[in-house]
PDB file of C-alpha atoms in Angstrom:
ATOM      1  CA  MET M   1     -73.987 174.905 -25.576  1.00 48.00           C
ATOM      2  CA  ILE M   2     -70.273 173.740 -25.905  1.00 55.00           C
ATOM      3  CA  GLU M   3     -69.835 170.183 -25.056  1.00 63.00           C
ATOM      4  CA  GLN M   4     -67.594 169.565 -21.586  1.00 82.00           C
ATOM      5  CA  LYS M   5     -66.563 166.089 -22.092  1.00 84.00           C
ATOM      6  CA  TYR M   6     -63.976 166.247 -19.224  1.00 84.00           C
ATOM      7  CA  GLY M   7     -66.288 168.692 -17.051  1.00 86.00           C
ATOM      8  CA  PRO M   8     -65.737 172.454 -16.345  1.00 88.00           C
ATOM      9  CA  GLN M   9     -61.879 171.871 -17.169  1.00 87.00           C
ATOM     10  CA  THR M  10     -62.507 170.347 -20.523  1.00 88.00           C
ATOM     11  CA  ALA M  11     -60.093 172.757 -22.485  1.00 89.00           C
ATOM     12  CA  GLU M  12     -57.411 172.191 -19.791  1.00 90.00           C
ATOM     13  CA  VAL M  13     -57.663 168.309 -20.082  1.00 88.00           C
ATOM     14  CA  GLU M  14     -57.583 168.549 -23.917  1.00 89.00           C
ATOM     15  CA  GLU M  15     -54.465 170.822 -23.500  1.00 89.00           C
ATOM     16  CA  MET M  16     -52.773 168.111 -21.575  1.00 87.00           C
ATOM     17  CA  ILE M  17     -53.671 165.207 -23.918  1.00 86.00           C
ATOM     18  CA  GLU M  18     -51.962 167.143 -26.812  1.00 87.00           C
ATOM     19  CA  ARG M  19     -48.853 167.835 -24.679  1.00 86.00           C
ATOM     20  CA  ILE M  20     -48.490 164.222 -23.780  1.00 85.00           C
ATOM     21  CA  ARG M  21     -48.621 163.615 -27.559  1.00 82.00           C
ATOM     22  CA  THR M  22     -45.581 165.763 -28.088  1.00 85.00           C
ATOM     23  CA  ILE M  23     -43.873 165.013 -24.783  1.00 85.00           C
ATOM     24  CA  THR M  24     -40.044 164.730 -25.047  1.00 85.00           C
ATOM     25  CA  PRO M  25     -37.518 162.245 -23.198  1.00 86.00           C
ATOM     26  CA  LYS M  26     -36.264 165.124 -21.468  1.00 88.00           C
ATOM     27  CA  GLN M  27     -39.790 166.095 -20.049  1.00 88.00           C
ATOM     28  CA  THR M  28     -40.725 162.467 -19.223  1.00 86.00           C
ATOM     29  CA  LYS M  29     -37.558 162.464 -17.041  1.00 87.00           C
ATOM     30  CA  ALA M  30     -38.295 165.836 -15.334  1.00 89.00           C
ATOM     31  CA  LEU M  31     -41.977 164.624 -14.953  1.00 89.00           C
ATOM     32  CA  LYS M  32     -40.699 161.283 -13.352  1.00 87.00           C
ATOM     33  CA  ASP M  33     -38.335 163.177 -11.013  1.00 89.00           C
ATOM     34  CA  ALA M  34     -40.816 165.865  -9.791  1.00 87.00           C
ATOM     35  CA  TRP M  35     -43.511 163.119  -9.027  1.00 85.00           C
ATOM     36  CA  LYS M  36     -40.860 160.921  -7.153  1.00 84.00           C
ATOM     37  CA  GLU M  37     -39.562 163.997  -5.238  1.00 84.00           C
ATOM     38  CA  ALA M  38     -43.226 164.651  -4.282  1.00 80.00           C
ATOM     39  CA  TRP M  39     -44.262 161.083  -3.386  1.00 75.00           C
ATOM     40  CA  GLU M  40     -41.235 160.894  -1.061  1.00 76.00           C
ATOM     41  CA  TRP M  41     -41.816 164.089   0.477  1.00 69.00           C
ATOM     42  CA  THR M  42     -45.250 163.066   1.598  1.00 69.00           C
ATOM     43  CA  ARG M  43     -44.135 159.542   2.434  1.00 60.00           C
ATOM     44  CA  GLY M  44     -46.743 158.252   0.018  1.00 63.00           C
ATOM     45  CA  SER M  45     -49.552 157.902   2.406  1.00 67.00           C
ATOM     46  CA  ALA M  46     -50.677 161.590   2.315  1.00 69.00           C
ATOM     47  CA  TRP M  47     -50.275 161.455  -1.560  1.00 67.00           C
ATOM     48  CA  SER M  48     -52.657 158.324  -1.599  1.00 76.00           C
ATOM     49  CA  THR M  49     -55.075 159.898   0.730  1.00 78.00           C
ATOM     50  CA  THR M  50     -55.340 162.966  -1.557  1.00 79.00           C
ATOM     51  CA  GLN M  51     -56.096 160.858  -4.624  1.00 80.00           C
ATOM     52  CA  GLU M  52     -58.815 158.937  -2.740  1.00 82.00           C
ATOM     53  CA  ALA M  53     -60.518 162.089  -1.392  1.00 84.00           C
ATOM     54  CA  VAL M  54     -60.509 163.717  -4.753  1.00 84.00           C
ATOM     55  CA  TRP M  55     -61.857 160.594  -6.359  1.00 82.00           C
ATOM     56  CA  VAL M  56     -64.508 160.459  -3.599  1.00 85.00           C
ATOM     57  CA  VAL M  57     -65.560 163.905  -4.637  1.00 85.00           C
ATOM     58  CA  LEU M  58     -65.650 163.263  -8.131  1.00 84.00           C
ATOM     59  CA  GLN M  59     -68.246 160.039  -7.459  1.00 84.00           C
ATOM     60  CA  HIS M  60     -70.466 162.292  -5.291  1.00 85.00           C
ATOM     61  CA  ALA M  61     -70.487 164.986  -8.044  1.00 84.00           C
ATOM     62  CA  GLY M  62     -71.546 162.424 -10.527  1.00 84.00           C
ATOM     63  CA  ARG M  63     -68.292 162.835 -12.474  1.00 83.00           C
ATOM     64  CA  ASP M  64     -66.978 159.267 -12.234  1.00 80.00           C
ATOM     65  CA  LYS M  65     -67.762 158.598 -16.072  1.00 83.00           C
ATOM     66  CA  ILE M  66     -66.232 161.934 -16.901  1.00 83.00           C
ATOM     67  CA  TRP M  67     -62.978 160.787 -14.828  1.00 80.00           C
ATOM     68  CA  SER M  68     -62.969 157.509 -16.496  1.00 82.00           C
ATOM     69  CA  ASP M  69     -62.978 159.152 -20.002  1.00 83.00           C
ATOM     70  CA  ALA M  70     -60.337 161.554 -19.067  1.00 82.00           C
ATOM     71  CA  TRP M  71     -58.090 158.738 -17.652  1.00 78.00           C
ATOM     72  CA  VAL M  72     -58.750 156.741 -20.981  1.00 80.00           C
ATOM     73  CA  ALA M  73     -57.739 159.712 -22.994  1.00 80.00           C
ATOM     74  CA  VAL M  74     -54.741 160.988 -20.821  1.00 78.00           C
ATOM     75  CA  VAL M  75     -53.341 157.791 -19.450  1.00 74.00           C
ATOM     76  CA  GLN M  76     -54.321 154.808 -21.476  1.00 74.00           C
ATOM     77  CA  ASP M  77     -54.381 156.454 -24.896  1.00 73.00           C
ATOM     78  CA  GLY M  78     -51.599 159.074 -24.088  1.00 72.00           C
ATOM     79  CA  ALA M  79     -48.955 158.304 -21.526  1.00 66.00           C
ATOM     80  CA  LEU M  80     -48.907 154.565 -21.847  1.00 67.00           C
ATOM     81  CA  LYS M  81     -48.428 154.612 -25.458  1.00 71.00           C
ATOM     82  CA  LYS M  82     -45.424 156.961 -24.795  1.00 68.00           C
ATOM     83  CA  ASN M  83     -43.768 154.438 -22.531  1.00 66.00           C
ATOM     84  CA  MET M  84     -43.583 157.142 -19.821  1.00 72.00           C
ATOM     85  CA  GLY M  85     -43.046 154.785 -16.815  1.00 74.00           C
ATOM     86  CA  VAL M  86     -43.578 156.401 -13.473  1.00 73.00           C
ATOM     87  CA  ALA M  87     -44.185 159.533 -15.385  1.00 79.00           C
ATOM     88  CA  ILE M  88     -47.781 157.858 -15.765  1.00 81.00           C
ATOM     89  CA  GLU M  89     -48.504 158.366 -12.242  1.00 82.00           C
ATOM     90  CA  ALA M  90     -47.618 162.221 -12.207  1.00 84.00           C
ATOM     91  CA  THR M  91     -49.948 162.371 -15.422  1.00 84.00           C
ATOM     92  CA  TRP M  92     -52.870 160.578 -13.671  1.00 84.00           C
ATOM     93  CA  ASP M  93     -52.493 162.843 -10.661  1.00 86.00           C
ATOM     94  CA  ALA M  94     -52.542 165.940 -12.906  1.00 88.00           C
ATOM     95  CA  ALA M  95     -55.550 164.862 -14.777  1.00 88.00           C
ATOM     96  CA  LEU M  96     -57.395 163.952 -11.645  1.00 87.00           C
ATOM     97  CA  ALA M  97     -56.807 167.251 -10.304  1.00 88.00           C
ATOM     98  CA  LEU M  98     -58.067 169.108 -13.533  1.00 89.00           C
ATOM     99  CA  VAL M  99     -61.121 167.017 -13.521  1.00 89.00           C
ATOM    100  CA  ALA M 100     -62.050 167.921 -10.041  1.00 89.00           C
ATOM    101  CA  ARG M 101     -60.680 171.400  -9.801  1.00 90.00           C
ATOM    102  CA  ASP M 102     -63.696 173.269  -9.229  1.00 90.00           C
ATOM    103  CA  LEU M 103     -64.582 170.705  -6.372  1.00 89.00           C
ATOM    104  CA  ILE M 104     -61.746 170.437  -4.258  1.00 88.00           C
ATOM    105  CA  PRO M 105     -59.701 172.881  -2.299  1.00 88.00           C
ATOM    106  CA  PRO M 106     -56.671 174.573  -4.112  1.00 89.00           C
ATOM    107  CA  GLU M 107     -54.566 172.705  -1.551  1.00 86.00           C
ATOM    108  CA  LEU M 108     -55.405 169.309  -2.948  1.00 85.00           C
ATOM    109  CA  PHE M 109     -55.558 170.546  -6.443  1.00 89.00           C
ATOM    110  CA  ASN M 110     -51.835 171.861  -6.179  1.00 88.00           C
ATOM    111  CA  SER M 111     -50.602 168.616  -4.360  1.00 85.00           C
ATOM    112  CA  LEU M 112     -51.899 166.564  -7.388  1.00 87.00           C
ATOM    113  CA  TYR M 113     -50.903 169.074 -10.221  1.00 91.00           C
ATOM    114  CA  GLU M 114     -47.847 170.465  -9.038  1.00 90.00           C
ATOM    115  CA  PRO M 115     -45.319 167.862 -10.411  1.00 89.00           C
ATOM    116  CA  TRP M 116     -46.785 168.004 -13.645  1.00 90.00           C
ATOM    117  CA  ALA M 117     -46.724 171.960 -13.754  1.00 90.00           C
ATOM    118  CA  SER M 118     -43.243 171.917 -12.636  1.00 88.00           C
ATOM    119  CA  ALA M 119     -41.921 169.418 -15.130  1.00 87.00           C
ATOM    120  CA  MET M 120     -44.144 170.665 -18.142  1.00 85.00           C
ATOM    121  CA  GLU M 121     -44.150 174.319 -17.591  1.00 77.00           C
ATOM    122  CA  ALA M 122     -47.878 174.125 -17.482  1.00 64.00           C
ATOM    123  CA  LYS M 123     -50.137 176.466 -15.677  1.00 64.00           C
ATOM    124  CA  PRO M 124     -53.846 175.928 -15.081  1.00 63.00           C
ATOM    125  CA  HIS M 125     -55.998 178.566 -16.518  1.00 61.00           C
TER     126      HIS M 125
END
């Protein structure tokens, strides 16, 4: 049996980690811009509610440890070391969406993943 360190979407999370290692300043700027636009469009409150809803779903599914491991790899060991600034938020949201993808409606997934997808030209599998 193949280990699924980050849940059913392990391959996608690992791909994200690799993309962060090679992110360019141009991609970082595009990611910041995409996330800021999405945040402003929702006025932040809807965005925060979406994040919280996904986190609750992960906890109920027993994936809080998986999310914690993904957060460390994607954000702490990846984005923070690359000094990505506001782009860290977009990276965090995309990783959260990937870990919970099979547990949440497509609308929630898309709202969190879209800034990453548009800036990094990444399409989920």
